[in-house]
Amino acid sequence: MKRQKLFNILSISLLFSLVFTSCNATKVEEDDEIKEEENVTTIYFWHNLGEGMELVIEDITNTFNDKFGWINVVPVFQDSAFLDDDELEIMVITSITPKFYPDIVISTPKSTSDYIDYNVVLDMTDYIYDEDYGFGEEYNNDYIDAFVEQGSNYIKEGIYSLPFLKYTQGLFYNKDVILGLDLSSFDNTINNSKPLDENYLFSLSWDEFFNKLAPALMQYNESVEQIIFPRNGQSSVLTFGNNNWLLSSFLKQYELPFLSYKNRKTSIDFNNENVEELLIRLNNYLKKGYISTTSISDFNLNYRSLISSNTLFYIGDNSSLYFLNEFDDNIGVSRIFKGSNDLSSLVEGYNLSILDHEDEDRALASFLFIKYLLDDTNSYKYLNFGKPEYSNYIRPIYSPFKKSTLDNTQYNESYNSKYNGYVYANFKDFIYEYNDTFYCNHPAQGRIHDTLDKLVYDSLTTEDTSLISSFLEDAEKEAKQILL
C-alpha cells in the first residue's frame, strides 16, 4: 500500500487520533483542510437490512461522518432485495461492469466467493495488521476464531470478509417435559440413573442421544405417558432447522469429507461410502422417530412445535430467539450434541466485504468505517435491538463475535431488557464459551444449497436405502455442473 497518498490526506496527528478514538466517544478535531469539499472521500455501503435495522446503520454512519470529516459514508438500503441475499448479490454483480458497484457490501460466504471470482474484492490483510490504523492485537486476541475463520477461507489467499451479523446454532428443548424426567427404568445408564438435568443435556454426544436417550424417550412416550404429540401425523424427538445444517454439521462433527479447495477449485468430496453410511443411519433414525428436519416435519421456526411437544428438542439458531416472548419460560437452551470431535455449534450469518475500486483513499475510508462499525460501542446497537428509540422494531439477536462484547454493559443491559430472566440467563451462559463453535459453511455450499437440500430430503425419506448411493452420485454430478 502506498502511504504517501494517505498522508497527503491525513496528517500524522489525525491518523493517530483515528486509531485511539475509533474505540471511544472522543470527538475528533477536524482539520480545516479536511473540511474542504474537494478532500472528502465518499464511499457507499449497500445492505438489505430493513425493519428498523437501516435506522441503526444510519445512526452509526452519521456519527462516523461527524468524527471523520474527510470521509462521507452513504448507506444504501436496497429495499428491493430486503432479506434476499441472492437478489442483493445479483444487484452487485450487475453493477460491476458499468463500475457503479459499492465500496462496502453486506455479504454471505457465497456472495463474497462470487465477488472474488469477478476480481473485485479487496484483501484486507494489510489494513487489519497496519501498525497505525489497523486492529492491532484486537484481531488476534479479541475476535473469536470461529467467526473470523471464514474471512480467509476463500479460494484466494487473504482476508476478504469480516464478521457482522452472525449467529450460532443452539439446542432448544421443552424443559417442562425434559428436566426432571426419570428414564432409569428404561436405561439405568442415562445420567447415572438420575432424572434428566441441564448438565446431562450440556454434555450429551450424538451417540448417547441416538443409542440411549431417544429410544428411552420413545419408550416412555409409548408405555408411561404421552410426551410427544404429532401434528398432521408428524412428530420426532428432535427436529433440525434445515437439511443443510444437518448434513454440514454431522460431516464436520464426524470429520467426514464435504467440500474443499484443491488446485484453486472447489473439490466435491461428499460422494463416498462414509457419507452414504451416515445418511443410511440418519434414515433409520428418522423412521424410528428420533430425528427429523423442518422440511420433512413441516414444523415452524417459531418454537410453537416445542411448546406443543410436537418435538422435544429443536436445533435452531439464536437469531430466532426473537420469536420467544416473556411467557415462553418453558424453553431451555443448551449446546448441540457433539460427534467424534469436540465441536458443537455451527456459525452462520452475514459478513462485511470491501469491493476494490483501485482507489487507495476509498479503500482506507472503507476499512476505517468497518472498523468503527464493528467496535463494541457500536456493535451492541445492532447485535440485539439497537438503540431504545428503535425498540418498536422487531430485530433478531445476533451472536457477539468478540470476547469483549460479552462483557459490554450496554450490550447486556439492552439484551436483558427484552427477554425474561430464564431465557436470558440460559442464553448468556450459552454464548459465553465459544471453544467448541465451528465454521464449516464452505463458500461454495450456498451455490449448491438446493442440491444438498434435495440430497438430504431424498436420503432421509426413501424406503429403499440402497438408493442413497445413486442420490450421492446425482448430487455430485449436479454440483460439478454448478461449481466446476
mmCIF file of N, CA, C and O in Angstrom, residues 117-199:
data_model
loop_
_atom_site.group_PDB
_atom_site.id
_atom_site.type_symbol
_atom_site.label_atom_id
_atom_site.label_comp_id
_atom_site.label_asym_id
_atom_site.label_seq_id
_atom_site.Cartn_x
_atom_site.Cartn_y
_atom_site.Cartn_z
ATOM 1 N N ASP A 117 -14.534 -14.136 -7.622
ATOM 2 C CA ASP A 117 -14.437 -14.628 -8.995
ATOM 3 C C ASP A 117 -14.404 -13.474 -9.992
ATOM 4 O O ASP A 117 -13.786 -13.579 -11.057
ATOM 5 N N TYR A 118 -15.067 -12.379 -9.646
ATOM 6 C CA TYR A 118 -15.078 -11.198 -10.514
ATOM 7 C C TYR A 118 -13.875 -10.275 -10.248
ATOM 8 O O TYR A 118 -13.749 -9.229 -10.869
ATOM 9 N N ASN A 119 -13.040 -10.693 -9.315
ATOM 10 C CA ASN A 119 -11.797 -9.976 -9.013
ATOM 11 C C ASN A 119 -12.049 -8.545 -8.533
ATOM 12 O O ASN A 119 -11.327 -7.620 -8.906
ATOM 13 N N VAL A 120 -13.074 -8.350 -7.694
ATOM 14 C CA VAL A 120 -13.379 -7.011 -7.204
ATOM 15 C C VAL A 120 -13.329 -6.902 -5.681
ATOM 16 O O VAL A 120 -13.639 -5.840 -5.134
ATOM 17 N N VAL A 121 -12.962 -7.970 -4.969
ATOM 18 C CA VAL A 121 -12.951 -7.929 -3.507
ATOM 19 C C VAL A 121 -11.563 -7.542 -3.007
ATOM 20 O O VAL A 121 -10.552 -8.063 -3.472
ATOM 21 N N LEU A 122 -11.510 -6.626 -2.067
ATOM 22 C CA LEU A 122 -10.248 -6.149 -1.517
ATOM 23 C C LEU A 122 -9.735 -7.106 -0.446
ATOM 24 O O LEU A 122 -10.481 -7.516 0.446
ATOM 25 N N ASP A 123 -8.473 -7.456 -0.518
ATOM 26 C CA ASP A 123 -7.815 -8.213 0.536
ATOM 27 C C ASP A 123 -7.500 -7.241 1.669
ATOM 28 O O ASP A 123 -6.717 -6.304 1.504
ATOM 29 N N MET A 124 -8.112 -7.449 2.839
ATOM 30 C CA MET A 124 -7.982 -6.513 3.956
ATOM 31 C C MET A 124 -6.797 -6.798 4.871
ATOM 32 O O MET A 124 -6.620 -6.122 5.892
ATOM 33 N N THR A 125 -5.972 -7.780 4.529
ATOM 34 C CA THR A 125 -4.896 -8.198 5.427
ATOM 35 C C THR A 125 -3.991 -7.039 5.830
ATOM 36 O O THR A 125 -3.716 -6.826 7.019
ATOM 37 N N ASP A 126 -3.500 -6.276 4.848
ATOM 38 C CA ASP A 126 -2.583 -5.174 5.157
ATOM 39 C C ASP A 126 -3.250 -4.116 6.022
ATOM 40 O O ASP A 126 -2.597 -3.503 6.883
ATOM 41 N N TYR A 127 -4.524 -3.874 5.825
ATOM 42 C CA TYR A 127 -5.254 -2.883 6.615
ATOM 43 C C TYR A 127 -5.454 -3.370 8.048
ATOM 44 O O TYR A 127 -5.275 -2.618 9.008
ATOM 45 N N ILE A 128 -5.841 -4.624 8.187
ATOM 46 C CA ILE A 128 -6.110 -5.194 9.509
ATOM 47 C C ILE A 128 -4.873 -5.159 10.383
ATOM 48 O O ILE A 128 -4.939 -4.852 11.581
ATOM 49 N N TYR A 129 -3.707 -5.445 9.782
ATOM 50 C CA TYR A 129 -2.480 -5.526 10.567
ATOM 51 C C TYR A 129 -1.611 -4.279 10.454
ATOM 52 O O TYR A 129 -0.475 -4.278 10.926
ATOM 53 N N ASP A 130 -2.123 -3.209 9.863
ATOM 54 C CA ASP A 130 -1.334 -1.991 9.771
ATOM 55 C C ASP A 130 -1.046 -1.457 11.176
ATOM 56 O O ASP A 130 -1.931 -1.378 12.018
ATOM 57 N N GLU A 131 0.202 -1.078 11.430
ATOM 58 C CA GLU A 131 0.603 -0.669 12.773
ATOM 59 C C GLU A 131 0.016 0.668 13.196
ATOM 60 O O GLU A 131 -0.013 0.999 14.389
ATOM 61 N N ASP A 132 -0.473 1.473 12.244
ATOM 62 C CA ASP A 132 -1.018 2.778 12.579
ATOM 63 C C ASP A 132 -2.529 2.762 12.765
ATOM 64 O O ASP A 132 -3.050 3.276 13.752
ATOM 65 N N TYR A 133 -3.270 2.201 11.815
ATOM 66 C CA TYR A 133 -4.726 2.293 11.876
ATOM 67 C C TYR A 133 -5.416 0.932 11.846
ATOM 68 O O TYR A 133 -6.632 0.860 11.727
ATOM 69 N N GLY A 134 -4.648 -0.144 11.971
ATOM 70 C CA GLY A 134 -5.239 -1.481 11.937
ATOM 71 C C GLY A 134 -5.865 -1.877 13.264
ATOM 72 O O GLY A 134 -6.004 -1.067 14.183
ATOM 73 N N PHE A 135 -6.228 -3.143 13.383
ATOM 74 C CA PHE A 135 -6.858 -3.644 14.601
ATOM 75 C C PHE A 135 -5.865 -3.872 15.729
ATOM 76 O O PHE A 135 -6.254 -4.000 16.885
ATOM 77 N N GLY A 136 -4.583 -3.993 15.387
ATOM 78 C CA GLY A 136 -3.601 -4.289 16.420
ATOM 79 C C GLY A 136 -3.810 -5.684 16.983
ATOM 80 O O GLY A 136 -4.130 -6.625 16.245
ATOM 81 N N GLU A 137 -3.663 -5.813 18.291
ATOM 82 C CA GLU A 137 -3.806 -7.120 18.925
ATOM 83 C C GLU A 137 -5.261 -7.573 19.003
ATOM 84 O O GLU A 137 -5.548 -8.735 19.271
ATOM 85 N N GLU A 138 -6.191 -6.655 18.782
ATOM 86 C CA GLU A 138 -7.610 -6.974 18.907
ATOM 87 C C GLU A 138 -8.029 -8.098 17.967
ATOM 88 O O GLU A 138 -8.797 -8.991 18.342
ATOM 89 N N TYR A 139 -7.534 -8.075 16.733
ATOM 90 C CA TYR A 139 -7.983 -9.060 15.743
ATOM 91 C C TYR A 139 -7.590 -10.472 16.156
ATOM 92 O O TYR A 139 -8.385 -11.405 16.051
ATOM 93 N N ASN A 140 -6.375 -10.634 16.661
ATOM 94 C CA ASN A 140 -5.901 -11.969 17.028
ATOM 95 C C ASN A 140 -6.356 -12.398 18.413
ATOM 96 O O ASN A 140 -6.580 -13.583 18.659
ATOM 97 N N ASN A 141 -6.520 -11.438 19.321
ATOM 98 C CA ASN A 141 -6.785 -11.793 20.713
ATOM 99 C C ASN A 141 -8.237 -11.625 21.155
ATOM 100 O O ASN A 141 -8.673 -12.292 22.096
ATOM 101 N N ASP A 142 -8.978 -10.736 20.505
ATOM 102 C CA ASP A 142 -10.344 -10.465 20.944
ATOM 103 C C ASP A 142 -11.396 -11.099 20.033
ATOM 104 O O ASP A 142 -12.405 -11.613 20.498
ATOM 105 N N TYR A 143 -11.164 -11.065 18.734
ATOM 106 C CA TYR A 143 -12.111 -11.678 17.808
ATOM 107 C C TYR A 143 -12.121 -13.194 17.987
ATOM 108 O O TYR A 143 -11.067 -13.820 18.081
ATOM 109 N N ILE A 144 -13.310 -13.765 18.043
ATOM 110 C CA ILE A 144 -13.456 -15.204 18.260
ATOM 111 C C ILE A 144 -13.125 -15.950 16.970
ATOM 112 O O ILE A 144 -13.648 -15.620 15.903
ATOM 113 N N ASP A 145 -12.252 -16.924 17.068
ATOM 114 C CA ASP A 145 -11.698 -17.599 15.891
ATOM 115 C C ASP A 145 -12.754 -18.082 14.917
ATOM 116 O O ASP A 145 -12.640 -17.881 13.703
ATOM 117 N N ALA A 146 -13.785 -18.743 15.444
ATOM 118 C CA ALA A 146 -14.788 -19.348 14.565
ATOM 119 C C ALA A 146 -15.499 -18.315 13.704
ATOM 120 O O ALA A 146 -15.994 -18.633 12.626
ATOM 121 N N PHE A 147 -15.536 -17.061 14.166
ATOM 122 C CA PHE A 147 -16.263 -16.024 13.438
ATOM 123 C C PHE A 147 -15.406 -15.331 12.381
ATOM 124 O O PHE A 147 -15.937 -14.718 11.459
ATOM 125 N N VAL A 148 -14.081 -15.408 12.522
ATOM 126 C CA VAL A 148 -13.211 -14.758 11.542
ATOM 127 C C VAL A 148 -12.567 -15.755 10.587
ATOM 128 O O VAL A 148 -12.009 -15.367 9.569
ATOM 129 N N GLU A 149 -12.647 -17.040 10.893
ATOM 130 C CA GLU A 149 -12.020 -18.050 10.049
ATOM 131 C C GLU A 149 -12.506 -17.981 8.609
ATOM 132 O O GLU A 149 -11.718 -18.107 7.669
ATOM 133 N N GLN A 150 -13.805 -17.795 8.430
ATOM 134 C CA GLN A 150 -14.340 -17.813 7.085
ATOM 135 C C GLN A 150 -13.827 -16.653 6.246
ATOM 136 O O GLN A 150 -13.825 -16.729 5.020
ATOM 137 N N GLY A 151 -13.351 -15.584 6.880
ATOM 138 C CA GLY A 151 -12.826 -14.453 6.136
ATOM 139 C C GLY A 151 -11.590 -14.779 5.317
ATOM 140 O O GLY A 151 -11.292 -14.097 4.327
ATOM 141 N N SER A 152 -10.871 -15.815 5.720
ATOM 142 C CA SER A 152 -9.682 -16.238 4.982
ATOM 143 C C SER A 152 -9.842 -17.636 4.395
ATOM 144 O O SER A 152 -8.870 -18.283 4.033
ATOM 145 N N ASN A 153 -11.085 -18.082 4.287
ATOM 146 C CA ASN A 153 -11.362 -19.429 3.795
ATOM 147 C C ASN A 153 -11.927 -19.399 2.379
ATOM 148 O O ASN A 153 -12.845 -20.131 2.042
ATOM 149 N N TYR A 154 -11.357 -18.507 1.556
ATOM 150 C CA TYR A 154 -11.807 -18.411 0.173
ATOM 151 C C TYR A 154 -10.725 -18.968 -0.753
ATOM 152 O O TYR A 154 -9.642 -19.364 -0.309
ATOM 153 N N ILE A 155 -11.008 -18.971 -2.039
ATOM 154 C CA ILE A 155 -10.113 -19.608 -2.990
ATOM 155 C C ILE A 155 -8.798 -18.850 -3.147
ATOM 156 O O ILE A 155 -7.785 -19.406 -3.550
ATOM 157 N N LYS A 156 -8.801 -17.562 -2.810
ATOM 158 C CA LYS A 156 -7.587 -16.753 -2.872
ATOM 159 C C LYS A 156 -7.051 -16.512 -1.471
ATOM 160 O O LYS A 156 -7.811 -16.359 -0.527
ATOM 161 N N GLU A 157 -5.734 -16.478 -1.353
ATOM 162 C CA GLU A 157 -5.125 -16.208 -0.056
ATOM 163 C C GLU A 157 -5.375 -14.763 0.343
ATOM 164 O O GLU A 157 -5.250 -13.844 -0.474
ATOM 165 N N GLY A 158 -5.729 -14.555 1.590
ATOM 166 C CA GLY A 158 -6.006 -13.213 2.080
ATOM 167 C C GLY A 158 -7.222 -13.210 2.985
ATOM 168 O O GLY A 158 -7.815 -14.255 3.277
ATOM 169 N N ILE A 159 -7.611 -12.019 3.458
ATOM 170 C CA ILE A 159 -8.790 -11.846 4.307
ATOM 171 C C ILE A 159 -9.789 -10.996 3.535
ATOM 172 O O ILE A 159 -9.545 -9.820 3.285
ATOM 173 N N TYR A 160 -10.915 -11.599 3.165
ATOM 174 C CA TYR A 160 -11.853 -10.938 2.263
ATOM 175 C C TYR A 160 -13.192 -10.603 2.901
ATOM 176 O O TYR A 160 -14.070 -10.072 2.235
ATOM 177 N N SER A 161 -13.369 -10.920 4.162
ATOM 178 C CA SER A 161 -14.599 -10.530 4.856
ATOM 179 C C SER A 161 -14.340 -10.493 6.349
ATOM 180 O O SER A 161 -13.438 -11.163 6.863
ATOM 181 N N LEU A 162 -15.146 -9.695 7.041
ATOM 182 C CA LEU A 162 -15.108 -9.621 8.497
ATOM 183 C C LEU A 162 -16.506 -9.894 9.029
ATOM 184 O O LEU A 162 -17.507 -9.566 8.382
ATOM 185 N N PRO A 163 -16.627 -10.500 10.225
ATOM 186 C CA PRO A 163 -17.950 -10.855 10.760
ATOM 187 C C PRO A 163 -18.778 -9.628 11.068
ATOM 188 O O PRO A 163 -18.262 -8.601 11.504
ATOM 189 N N PHE A 164 -20.092 -9.758 10.853
ATOM 190 C CA PHE A 164 -21.000 -8.644 11.095
ATOM 191 C C PHE A 164 -22.224 -9.131 11.861
ATOM 192 O O PHE A 164 -22.254 -9.095 13.080
ATOM 193 N N LEU A 165 -23.224 -9.618 11.179
ATOM 194 C CA LEU A 165 -24.438 -10.132 11.829
ATOM 195 C C LEU A 165 -24.371 -11.659 11.810
ATOM 196 O O LEU A 165 -24.870 -12.313 10.905
ATOM 197 N N LYS A 166 -23.761 -12.207 12.840
ATOM 198 C CA LYS A 166 -23.510 -13.648 12.896
ATOM 199 C C LYS A 166 -24.423 -14.302 13.929
ATOM 200 O O LYS A 166 -24.919 -13.655 14.856
ATOM 201 N N TYR A 167 -24.620 -15.587 13.761
ATOM 202 C CA TYR A 167 -25.373 -16.336 14.751
ATOM 203 C C TYR A 167 -24.885 -17.769 14.784
ATOM 204 O O TYR A 167 -24.226 -18.251 13.859
ATOM 205 N N THR A 168 -25.155 -18.447 15.866
ATOM 206 C CA THR A 168 -24.767 -19.841 16.020
ATOM 207 C C THR A 168 -26.013 -20.668 16.302
ATOM 208 O O THR A 168 -27.053 -20.154 16.685
ATOM 209 N N GLN A 169 -25.861 -21.955 16.135
ATOM 210 C CA GLN A 169 -26.961 -22.864 16.442
ATOM 211 C C GLN A 169 -27.015 -23.140 17.935
ATOM 212 O O GLN A 169 -26.008 -23.085 18.637
ATOM 213 N N GLY A 170 -28.204 -23.445 18.396
ATOM 214 C CA GLY A 170 -28.381 -23.864 19.780
ATOM 215 C C GLY A 170 -29.364 -25.018 19.840
ATOM 216 O O GLY A 170 -30.133 -25.259 18.903
ATOM 217 N N LEU A 171 -29.316 -25.746 20.924
ATOM 218 C CA LEU A 171 -30.273 -26.826 21.169
ATOM 219 C C LEU A 171 -31.349 -26.276 22.099
ATOM 220 O O LEU A 171 -31.085 -25.948 23.255
ATOM 221 N N PHE A 172 -32.556 -26.159 21.579
ATOM 222 C CA PHE A 172 -33.691 -25.680 22.375
ATOM 223 C C PHE A 172 -34.574 -26.878 22.729
ATOM 224 O O PHE A 172 -34.744 -27.787 21.921
ATOM 225 N N TYR A 173 -35.131 -26.860 23.937
ATOM 226 C CA TYR A 173 -35.915 -28.026 24.361
ATOM 227 C C TYR A 173 -37.056 -27.604 25.280
ATOM 228 O O TYR A 173 -37.045 -26.517 25.868
ATOM 229 N N ASN A 174 -38.035 -28.494 25.378
ATOM 230 C CA ASN A 174 -39.176 -28.267 26.262
ATOM 231 C C ASN A 174 -38.764 -28.695 27.661
ATOM 232 O O ASN A 174 -38.784 -29.869 28.015
ATOM 233 N N LYS A 175 -38.373 -27.726 28.474
ATOM 234 C CA LYS A 175 -37.828 -28.067 29.788
ATOM 235 C C LYS A 175 -38.902 -28.604 30.735
ATOM 236 O O LYS A 175 -38.583 -29.362 31.655
ATOM 237 N N ASP A 176 -40.173 -28.238 30.496
ATOM 238 C CA ASP A 176 -41.230 -28.762 31.357
ATOM 239 C C ASP A 176 -41.349 -30.272 31.231
ATOM 240 O O ASP A 176 -41.729 -30.960 32.177
ATOM 241 N N VAL A 177 -41.035 -30.790 30.045
ATOM 242 C CA VAL A 177 -41.099 -32.230 29.817
ATOM 243 C C VAL A 177 -39.783 -32.902 30.156
ATOM 244 O O VAL A 177 -39.750 -33.954 30.822
ATOM 245 N N ILE A 178 -38.678 -32.306 29.711
ATOM 246 C CA ILE A 178 -37.378 -32.973 29.779
ATOM 247 C C ILE A 178 -36.766 -32.945 31.171
ATOM 248 O O ILE A 178 -36.355 -33.988 31.712
ATOM 249 N N LEU A 179 -36.665 -31.763 31.779
ATOM 250 C CA LEU A 179 -35.968 -31.656 33.062
ATOM 251 C C LEU A 179 -36.741 -32.379 34.163
ATOM 252 O O LEU A 179 -37.937 -32.181 34.341
ATOM 253 N N GLY A 180 -36.036 -33.238 34.871
ATOM 254 C CA GLY A 180 -36.651 -33.998 35.953
ATOM 255 C C GLY A 180 -37.254 -35.316 35.512
ATOM 256 O O GLY A 180 -37.747 -36.086 36.356
ATOM 257 N N LEU A 181 -37.217 -35.607 34.210
ATOM 258 C CA LEU A 181 -37.797 -36.863 33.716
ATOM 259 C C LEU A 181 -36.895 -38.034 34.112
ATOM 260 O O LEU A 181 -35.694 -38.024 33.849
ATOM 261 N N ASP A 182 -37.485 -39.058 34.717
ATOM 262 C CA ASP A 182 -36.738 -40.234 35.182
ATOM 263 C C ASP A 182 -36.881 -41.360 34.159
ATOM 264 O O ASP A 182 -37.971 -41.901 33.972
ATOM 265 N N LEU A 183 -35.782 -41.696 33.498
ATOM 266 C CA LEU A 183 -35.796 -42.756 32.486
ATOM 267 C C LEU A 183 -35.017 -43.982 32.944
ATOM 268 O O LEU A 183 -34.696 -44.862 32.133
ATOM 269 N N SER A 184 -34.725 -44.067 34.228
ATOM 270 C CA SER A 184 -33.875 -45.148 34.742
ATOM 271 C C SER A 184 -34.495 -46.528 34.554
ATOM 272 O O SER A 184 -33.786 -47.525 34.436
ATOM 273 N N SER A 185 -35.816 -46.601 34.519
ATOM 274 C CA SER A 185 -36.461 -47.909 34.338
ATOM 275 C C SER A 185 -36.277 -48.441 32.925
ATOM 276 O O SER A 185 -36.440 -49.640 32.682
ATOM 277 N N PHE A 186 -35.928 -47.566 31.995
ATOM 278 C CA PHE A 186 -35.690 -47.992 30.610
ATOM 279 C C PHE A 186 -34.207 -48.160 30.316
ATOM 280 O O PHE A 186 -33.813 -49.015 29.518
ATOM 281 N N ASP A 187 -33.368 -47.355 30.949
ATOM 282 C CA ASP A 187 -31.920 -47.458 30.772
ATOM 283 C C ASP A 187 -31.268 -46.798 31.978
ATOM 284 O O ASP A 187 -31.254 -45.571 32.093
ATOM 285 N N ASN A 188 -30.740 -47.622 32.884
ATOM 286 C CA ASN A 188 -30.209 -47.064 34.132
ATOM 287 C C ASN A 188 -28.841 -46.412 33.969
ATOM 288 O O ASN A 188 -28.272 -45.912 34.938
ATOM 289 N N THR A 189 -28.309 -46.412 32.737
ATOM 290 C CA THR A 189 -27.039 -45.713 32.497
ATOM 291 C C THR A 189 -27.252 -44.254 32.119
ATOM 292 O O THR A 189 -26.298 -43.473 32.088
ATOM 293 N N ILE A 190 -28.490 -43.886 31.790
ATOM 294 C CA ILE A 190 -28.770 -42.497 31.409
ATOM 295 C C ILE A 190 -28.649 -41.596 32.627
ATOM 296 O O ILE A 190 -29.358 -41.762 33.619
ATOM 297 N N ASN A 191 -27.723 -40.666 32.567
ATOM 298 C CA ASN A 191 -27.458 -39.705 33.648
ATOM 299 C C ASN A 191 -27.257 -40.407 34.986
ATOM 300 O O ASN A 191 -27.694 -39.905 36.027
ATOM 301 N N ASN A 192 -26.620 -41.573 34.940
ATOM 302 C CA ASN A 192 -26.318 -42.332 36.161
ATOM 303 C C ASN A 192 -27.564 -42.615 36.992
ATOM 304 O O ASN A 192 -27.551 -42.511 38.229
ATOM 305 N N SER A 193 -28.655 -42.951 36.270
ATOM 306 C CA SER A 193 -29.937 -43.301 36.901
ATOM 307 C C SER A 193 -30.615 -42.122 37.597
ATOM 308 O O SER A 193 -31.599 -42.316 38.325
ATOM 309 N N LYS A 194 -30.125 -40.924 37.385
ATOM 310 C CA LYS A 194 -30.753 -39.740 37.971
ATOM 311 C C LYS A 194 -31.691 -39.102 36.947
ATOM 312 O O LYS A 194 -31.529 -39.282 35.740
ATOM 313 N N PRO A 195 -32.679 -38.343 37.400
ATOM 314 C CA PRO A 195 -33.562 -37.632 36.467
ATOM 315 C C PRO A 195 -32.743 -36.702 35.568
ATOM 316 O O PRO A 195 -31.670 -36.212 35.952
ATOM 317 N N LEU A 196 -33.259 -36.442 34.378
ATOM 318 C CA LEU A 196 -32.557 -35.592 33.419
ATOM 319 C C LEU A 196 -32.376 -34.186 33.970
ATOM 320 O O LEU A 196 -33.285 -33.630 34.584
ATOM 321 N N ASP A 197 -31.200 -33.614 33.760
ATOM 322 C CA ASP A 197 -30.938 -32.247 34.205
ATOM 323 C C ASP A 197 -30.133 -31.506 33.138
ATOM 324 O O ASP A 197 -29.735 -32.080 32.119
ATOM 325 N N GLU A 198 -29.888 -30.230 33.385
ATOM 326 C CA GLU A 198 -29.221 -29.394 32.395
ATOM 327 C C GLU A 198 -27.788 -29.837 32.138
ATOM 328 O O GLU A 198 -27.301 -29.778 31.006
ATOM 329 N N ASN A 199 -27.077 -30.284 33.167
ATOM 330 C CA ASN A 199 -25.693 -30.724 32.991
ATOM 331 C C ASN A 199 -25.616 -31.937 32.077
ATOM 332 O O ASN A 199 -24.694 -32.055 31.260
#
